[in-house]
Amino acid sequence: MNFKILFRLSLSGLLFLLILSQMDHQILMKWWQSDHAPEAPLFILSTLFVMGQIYFLNLRWHAYLNCGTVKIPFKTSVLTNIAGYFANILFINTIGGMIAKSGLAVRHGIDLTHAVIATCLDRFMTLFALMTLSAFGLPFLIHAVDRKILGVLSLILFGFAATVFVLLWFYRSGLWDRNQQEGRHAQMLTTLKKFFTNRNMMLSTSAHSLIAQALFITSVYALSLGIHGPEGKTLEFLALLPILALISSLPVGFGGWGIRESAFVYGLGLIGYSMEQSFLLSIQVGLVGLIAPFIYGLPYLLRNDLRDFLGANKPAGKYS
C-alpha cells in the first residue's frame, strides 16, 4: 500500500474517531435499534433521486464524448461514467475516477486529448453547478452563519466566477485563435475551442449539471426527513447542501468518507442539527452514493454489455 493511500485511509479513520468521540453513543444506538427501519421508504426515494442525478450526468458525459468526430453509443458512455464512480472507491479519490473514465473513453476510440479534456470539463461543470447553487443559497444563510464564514464563501464564489469570466474573455478576445497556431499545446487549444464553440451543447450540459445537483440536494433532503431535525430550517438546510457537497468532493480521505461527515457535522450544526443527526444523515448520503450507481449499472452488467464494453474489438484512441 503506497503512502498516499495509507494517508487517505488514516485521515478518514481519524476524522471518524474524532467525530464519534464527541457524540452521545446512546442516541446512535437508539436510532440504530428503532428509528432507521421505518425510514426505508425515504432511503429508497433518495436512491431514486440519485439515480436521476446519474442519468443527467450520463447525458452530459455522452454529449462531451460525442463532441468530436468519433461517436460512441449512449450505453458505452453510461458504462464509462459508472466505471468512474467505482474507480473513485477503488482508487480512493476522484482523480482515480477521472483517469478511469479517460482511459476507457480512449479504449473505445476517443482521441486521448479529447478524452482528457472531456473528463476535466465534466468535473468542472459539476463544480460550476454546485458553485451556482451555493451562490443562490448564500442570502438564506445570512442569519444562520457567521459573517466571517459567509465572507470567505463569497470570496471563493467570486474567485470562481472571475476565473470563468477570464476564460470567456480569453476566448472572445481572439487570443485563443492566435495562440492555437503556436507551441506544443495547439491540439489542446483546438479541442477546447471545439467544445466551447458548440453553444447548444454547452447550454444543454449546463442545464444537465444544474438538474443533476438539484436532484442530489433533493435526495439528501428526503433522507433528512427521517432524521427529524430542527423545524423551520428547510431553506437554510437546502442552501447549505451545495456548499457541503463542494467540501465533500475534495480529493482527500477515503472516497470522501470522513470529510463528508465532518462537513455535515459542522455545517448542519450552524442551523441547529445535533452532531448525531448530522453524522447519521451523512452516513446515509454516503451509502446512497454507493448503492445508486450499482443499481443503475446492474442492467448492463447482467447482459452482454459488460463483455462487449471490456472486450472488444474496439479501436484504440489516438495518443497524439
mmCIF file with all atom_site columns, C-alpha atoms in Angstrom, residues 132-242:
data_model
loop_
_atom_site.group_PDB
_atom_site.id
_atom_site.type_symbol
_atom_site.label_atom_id
_atom_site.label_alt_id
_atom_site.label_comp_id
_atom_site.label_asym_id
_atom_site.label_entity_id
_atom_site.label_seq_id
_atom_site.pdbx_PDB_ins_code
_atom_site.Cartn_x
_atom_site.Cartn_y
_atom_site.Cartn_z
_atom_site.occupancy
_atom_site.B_iso_or_equiv
_atom_site.pdbx_formal_charge
_atom_site.auth_seq_id
_atom_site.auth_comp_id
_atom_site.auth_asym_id
_atom_site.auth_atom_id
_atom_site.pdbx_PDB_model_num
ATOM 1   C CA . THR A 1 132 ? -24.035 28.386 -8.847  1.00 0.00 ? 132 THR A CA 1
ATOM 2   C CA . LEU A 1 133 ? -26.441 26.766 -6.397  1.00 0.00 ? 133 LEU A CA 1
ATOM 3   C CA . SER A 1 134 ? -24.225 27.872 -3.497  1.00 0.00 ? 134 SER A CA 1
ATOM 4   C CA . ALA A 1 135 ? -24.366 31.472 -4.734  1.00 0.00 ? 135 ALA A CA 1
ATOM 5   C CA . PHE A 1 136 ? -28.172 31.360 -4.878  1.00 0.00 ? 136 PHE A CA 1
ATOM 6   C CA . GLY A 1 137 ? -28.257 29.897 -1.375  1.00 0.00 ? 137 GLY A CA 1
ATOM 7   C CA . LEU A 1 138 ? -25.987 32.414 0.365   1.00 0.00 ? 138 LEU A CA 1
ATOM 8   C CA . PRO A 1 139 ? -28.741 35.014 1.026   1.00 0.00 ? 139 PRO A CA 1
ATOM 9   C CA . PHE A 1 140 ? -30.678 32.407 3.028   1.00 0.00 ? 140 PHE A CA 1
ATOM 10  C CA . LEU A 1 141 ? -27.670 31.841 5.313   1.00 0.00 ? 141 LEU A CA 1
ATOM 11  C CA . ILE A 1 142 ? -27.162 35.440 6.428   1.00 0.00 ? 142 ILE A CA 1
ATOM 12  C CA . HIS A 1 143 ? -28.918 34.893 9.758   1.00 0.00 ? 143 HIS A CA 1
ATOM 13  C CA . ALA A 1 144 ? -27.625 31.357 10.302  1.00 0.00 ? 144 ALA A CA 1
ATOM 14  C CA . VAL A 1 145 ? -23.914 31.534 9.505   1.00 0.00 ? 145 VAL A CA 1
ATOM 15  C CA . ASP A 1 146 ? -21.157 33.709 10.948  1.00 0.00 ? 146 ASP A CA 1
ATOM 16  C CA . ARG A 1 147 ? -20.389 36.733 8.758   1.00 0.00 ? 147 ARG A CA 1
ATOM 17  C CA . LYS A 1 148 ? -16.697 35.800 8.509   1.00 0.00 ? 148 LYS A CA 1
ATOM 18  C CA . ILE A 1 149 ? -17.604 32.389 7.107   1.00 0.00 ? 149 ILE A CA 1
ATOM 19  C CA . LEU A 1 150 ? -20.045 33.990 4.684   1.00 0.00 ? 150 LEU A CA 1
ATOM 20  C CA . GLY A 1 151 ? -17.292 36.380 3.632   1.00 0.00 ? 151 GLY A CA 1
ATOM 21  C CA . VAL A 1 152 ? -14.899 33.523 2.872   1.00 0.00 ? 152 VAL A CA 1
ATOM 22  C CA . LEU A 1 153 ? -17.570 31.649 0.922   1.00 0.00 ? 153 LEU A CA 1
ATOM 23  C CA . SER A 1 154 ? -18.411 34.790 -1.034  1.00 0.00 ? 154 SER A CA 1
ATOM 24  C CA . LEU A 1 155 ? -14.738 35.317 -1.914  1.00 0.00 ? 155 LEU A CA 1
ATOM 25  C CA . ILE A 1 156 ? -14.421 31.723 -3.127  1.00 0.00 ? 156 ILE A CA 1
ATOM 26  C CA . LEU A 1 157 ? -17.514 32.073 -5.301  1.00 0.00 ? 157 LEU A CA 1
ATOM 27  C CA . PHE A 1 158 ? -16.262 35.409 -6.623  1.00 0.00 ? 158 PHE A CA 1
ATOM 28  C CA . GLY A 1 159 ? -12.882 33.861 -7.482  1.00 0.00 ? 159 GLY A CA 1
ATOM 29  C CA . PHE A 1 160 ? -14.571 31.030 -9.352  1.00 0.00 ? 160 PHE A CA 1
ATOM 30  C CA . ALA A 1 161 ? -16.797 33.447 -11.284 1.00 0.00 ? 161 ALA A CA 1
ATOM 31  C CA . ALA A 1 162 ? -13.795 35.642 -12.103 1.00 0.00 ? 162 ALA A CA 1
ATOM 32  C CA . THR A 1 163 ? -11.890 32.638 -13.446 1.00 0.00 ? 163 THR A CA 1
ATOM 33  C CA . VAL A 1 164 ? -14.783 31.708 -15.730 1.00 0.00 ? 164 VAL A CA 1
ATOM 34  C CA . PHE A 1 165 ? -15.049 35.335 -16.879 1.00 0.00 ? 165 PHE A CA 1
ATOM 35  C CA . VAL A 1 166 ? -11.318 35.481 -17.726 1.00 0.00 ? 166 VAL A CA 1
ATOM 36  C CA . LEU A 1 167 ? -11.560 32.249 -19.719 1.00 0.00 ? 167 LEU A CA 1
ATOM 37  C CA . LEU A 1 168 ? -14.528 33.588 -21.671 1.00 0.00 ? 168 LEU A CA 1
ATOM 38  C CA . TRP A 1 169 ? -12.703 36.866 -22.300 1.00 0.00 ? 169 TRP A CA 1
ATOM 39  C CA . PHE A 1 170 ? -9.641  34.941 -23.490 1.00 0.00 ? 170 PHE A CA 1
ATOM 40  C CA . TYR A 1 171 ? -11.806 33.068 -25.961 1.00 0.00 ? 171 TYR A CA 1
ATOM 41  C CA . ARG A 1 172 ? -13.742 36.084 -27.254 1.00 0.00 ? 172 ARG A CA 1
ATOM 42  C CA . SER A 1 173 ? -10.676 38.369 -27.482 1.00 0.00 ? 173 SER A CA 1
ATOM 43  C CA . GLY A 1 174 ? -9.140  36.415 -30.341 1.00 0.00 ? 174 GLY A CA 1
ATOM 44  C CA . LEU A 1 175 ? -6.058  35.416 -28.338 1.00 0.00 ? 175 LEU A CA 1
ATOM 45  C CA . TRP A 1 176 ? -7.367  31.862 -28.492 1.00 0.00 ? 176 TRP A CA 1
ATOM 46  C CA . ASP A 1 177 ? -7.132  31.772 -32.288 1.00 0.00 ? 177 ASP A CA 1
ATOM 47  C CA . ARG A 1 178 ? -3.668  33.349 -32.355 1.00 0.00 ? 178 ARG A CA 1
ATOM 48  C CA . ASN A 1 179 ? -2.237  31.084 -29.683 1.00 0.00 ? 179 ASN A CA 1
ATOM 49  C CA . GLN A 1 180 ? -3.556  27.892 -31.143 1.00 0.00 ? 180 GLN A CA 1
ATOM 50  C CA . GLN A 1 181 ? -1.237  28.324 -34.117 1.00 0.00 ? 181 GLN A CA 1
ATOM 51  C CA . GLU A 1 182 ? 1.836   28.333 -31.889 1.00 0.00 ? 182 GLU A CA 1
ATOM 52  C CA . GLY A 1 183 ? 3.502   25.959 -29.492 1.00 0.00 ? 183 GLY A CA 1
ATOM 53  C CA . ARG A 1 184 ? 3.026   22.396 -28.396 1.00 0.00 ? 184 ARG A CA 1
ATOM 54  C CA . HIS A 1 185 ? -0.472  22.897 -26.976 1.00 0.00 ? 185 HIS A CA 1
ATOM 55  C CA . ALA A 1 186 ? -2.108  23.624 -30.320 1.00 0.00 ? 186 ALA A CA 1
ATOM 56  C CA . GLN A 1 187 ? -4.151  20.410 -30.311 1.00 0.00 ? 187 GLN A CA 1
ATOM 57  C CA . MET A 1 188 ? -5.402  21.028 -26.797 1.00 0.00 ? 188 MET A CA 1
ATOM 58  C CA . LEU A 1 189 ? -6.497  24.564 -27.668 1.00 0.00 ? 189 LEU A CA 1
ATOM 59  C CA . THR A 1 190 ? -8.195  23.341 -30.831 1.00 0.00 ? 190 THR A CA 1
ATOM 60  C CA . THR A 1 191 ? -10.072 20.690 -28.855 1.00 0.00 ? 191 THR A CA 1
ATOM 61  C CA . LEU A 1 192 ? -11.107 23.201 -26.205 1.00 0.00 ? 192 LEU A CA 1
ATOM 62  C CA . LYS A 1 193 ? -12.417 25.536 -28.888 1.00 0.00 ? 193 LYS A CA 1
ATOM 63  C CA . LYS A 1 194 ? -14.426 22.672 -30.369 1.00 0.00 ? 194 LYS A CA 1
ATOM 64  C CA . PHE A 1 195 ? -16.206 22.309 -27.035 1.00 0.00 ? 195 PHE A CA 1
ATOM 65  C CA . PHE A 1 196 ? -16.792 25.962 -26.241 1.00 0.00 ? 196 PHE A CA 1
ATOM 66  C CA . THR A 1 197 ? -17.973 26.960 -29.718 1.00 0.00 ? 197 THR A CA 1
ATOM 67  C CA . ASN A 1 198 ? -20.741 24.365 -29.535 1.00 0.00 ? 198 ASN A CA 1
ATOM 68  C CA . ARG A 1 199 ? -23.184 26.649 -27.739 1.00 0.00 ? 199 ARG A CA 1
ATOM 69  C CA . ASN A 1 200 ? -26.164 24.311 -27.863 1.00 0.00 ? 200 ASN A CA 1
ATOM 70  C CA . MET A 1 201 ? -24.155 21.536 -26.246 1.00 0.00 ? 201 MET A CA 1
ATOM 71  C CA . MET A 1 202 ? -22.713 23.808 -23.549 1.00 0.00 ? 202 MET A CA 1
ATOM 72  C CA . LEU A 1 203 ? -26.156 25.207 -22.719 1.00 0.00 ? 203 LEU A CA 1
ATOM 73  C CA . SER A 1 204 ? -27.747 21.765 -22.539 1.00 0.00 ? 204 SER A CA 1
ATOM 74  C CA . THR A 1 205 ? -24.918 20.301 -20.445 1.00 0.00 ? 205 THR A CA 1
ATOM 75  C CA . SER A 1 206 ? -25.068 23.313 -18.109 1.00 0.00 ? 206 SER A CA 1
ATOM 76  C CA . ALA A 1 207 ? -28.759 22.562 -17.607 1.00 0.00 ? 207 ALA A CA 1
ATOM 77  C CA . HIS A 1 208 ? -27.990 18.867 -17.092 1.00 0.00 ? 208 HIS A CA 1
ATOM 78  C CA . SER A 1 209 ? -25.411 19.808 -14.456 1.00 0.00 ? 209 SER A CA 1
ATOM 79  C CA . LEU A 1 210 ? -27.802 22.034 -12.521 1.00 0.00 ? 210 LEU A CA 1
ATOM 80  C CA . ILE A 1 211 ? -30.638 19.493 -12.672 1.00 0.00 ? 211 ILE A CA 1
ATOM 81  C CA . ALA A 1 212 ? -28.294 16.708 -11.540 1.00 0.00 ? 212 ALA A CA 1
ATOM 82  C CA . GLN A 1 213 ? -27.122 18.624 -8.479  1.00 0.00 ? 213 GLN A CA 1
ATOM 83  C CA . ALA A 1 214 ? -30.679 19.741 -7.697  1.00 0.00 ? 214 ALA A CA 1
ATOM 84  C CA . LEU A 1 215 ? -31.682 16.063 -7.670  1.00 0.00 ? 215 LEU A CA 1
ATOM 85  C CA . PHE A 1 216 ? -28.789 15.281 -5.321  1.00 0.00 ? 216 PHE A CA 1
ATOM 86  C CA . ILE A 1 217 ? -29.904 18.040 -2.952  1.00 0.00 ? 217 ILE A CA 1
ATOM 87  C CA . THR A 1 218 ? -33.453 16.677 -3.099  1.00 0.00 ? 218 THR A CA 1
ATOM 88  C CA . SER A 1 219 ? -32.167 13.185 -2.275  1.00 0.00 ? 219 SER A CA 1
ATOM 89  C CA . VAL A 1 220 ? -30.383 14.486 0.830   1.00 0.00 ? 220 VAL A CA 1
ATOM 90  C CA . TYR A 1 221 ? -33.487 16.416 1.840   1.00 0.00 ? 221 TYR A CA 1
ATOM 91  C CA . ALA A 1 222 ? -35.539 13.217 1.545   1.00 0.00 ? 222 ALA A CA 1
ATOM 92  C CA . LEU A 1 223 ? -33.126 11.468 3.912   1.00 0.00 ? 223 LEU A CA 1
ATOM 93  C CA . SER A 1 224 ? -33.239 14.399 6.324   1.00 0.00 ? 224 SER A CA 1
ATOM 94  C CA . LEU A 1 225 ? -36.982 13.896 6.802   1.00 0.00 ? 225 LEU A CA 1
ATOM 95  C CA . GLY A 1 226 ? -36.154 10.696 8.669   1.00 0.00 ? 226 GLY A CA 1
ATOM 96  C CA . ILE A 1 227 ? -33.633 12.425 10.923  1.00 0.00 ? 227 ILE A CA 1
ATOM 97  C CA . HIS A 1 228 ? -36.241 14.821 12.347  1.00 0.00 ? 228 HIS A CA 1
ATOM 98  C CA . GLY A 1 229 ? -34.003 17.873 12.511  1.00 0.00 ? 229 GLY A CA 1
ATOM 99  C CA . PRO A 1 230 ? -34.944 21.359 13.737  1.00 0.00 ? 230 PRO A CA 1
ATOM 100 C CA . GLU A 1 231 ? -38.208 22.764 12.388  1.00 0.00 ? 231 GLU A CA 1
ATOM 101 C CA . GLY A 1 232 ? -38.388 25.856 10.219  1.00 0.00 ? 232 GLY A CA 1
ATOM 102 C CA . LYS A 1 233 ? -34.881 25.440 8.789   1.00 0.00 ? 233 LYS A CA 1
ATOM 103 C CA . THR A 1 234 ? -35.726 23.958 5.394   1.00 0.00 ? 234 THR A CA 1
ATOM 104 C CA . LEU A 1 235 ? -34.440 26.879 3.301   1.00 0.00 ? 235 LEU A CA 1
ATOM 105 C CA . GLU A 1 236 ? -31.214 27.127 5.309   1.00 0.00 ? 236 GLU A CA 1
ATOM 106 C CA . PHE A 1 237 ? -30.736 23.373 5.009   1.00 0.00 ? 237 PHE A CA 1
ATOM 107 C CA . LEU A 1 238 ? -31.188 23.410 1.229   1.00 0.00 ? 238 LEU A CA 1
ATOM 108 C CA . ALA A 1 239 ? -28.902 26.449 0.925   1.00 0.00 ? 239 ALA A CA 1
ATOM 109 C CA . LEU A 1 240 ? -26.122 24.711 2.872   1.00 0.00 ? 240 LEU A CA 1
ATOM 110 C CA . LEU A 1 241 ? -26.158 21.464 0.911   1.00 0.00 ? 241 LEU A CA 1
ATOM 111 C CA . PRO A 1 242 ? -24.318 22.683 -2.245  1.00 0.00 ? 242 PRO A CA 1
#
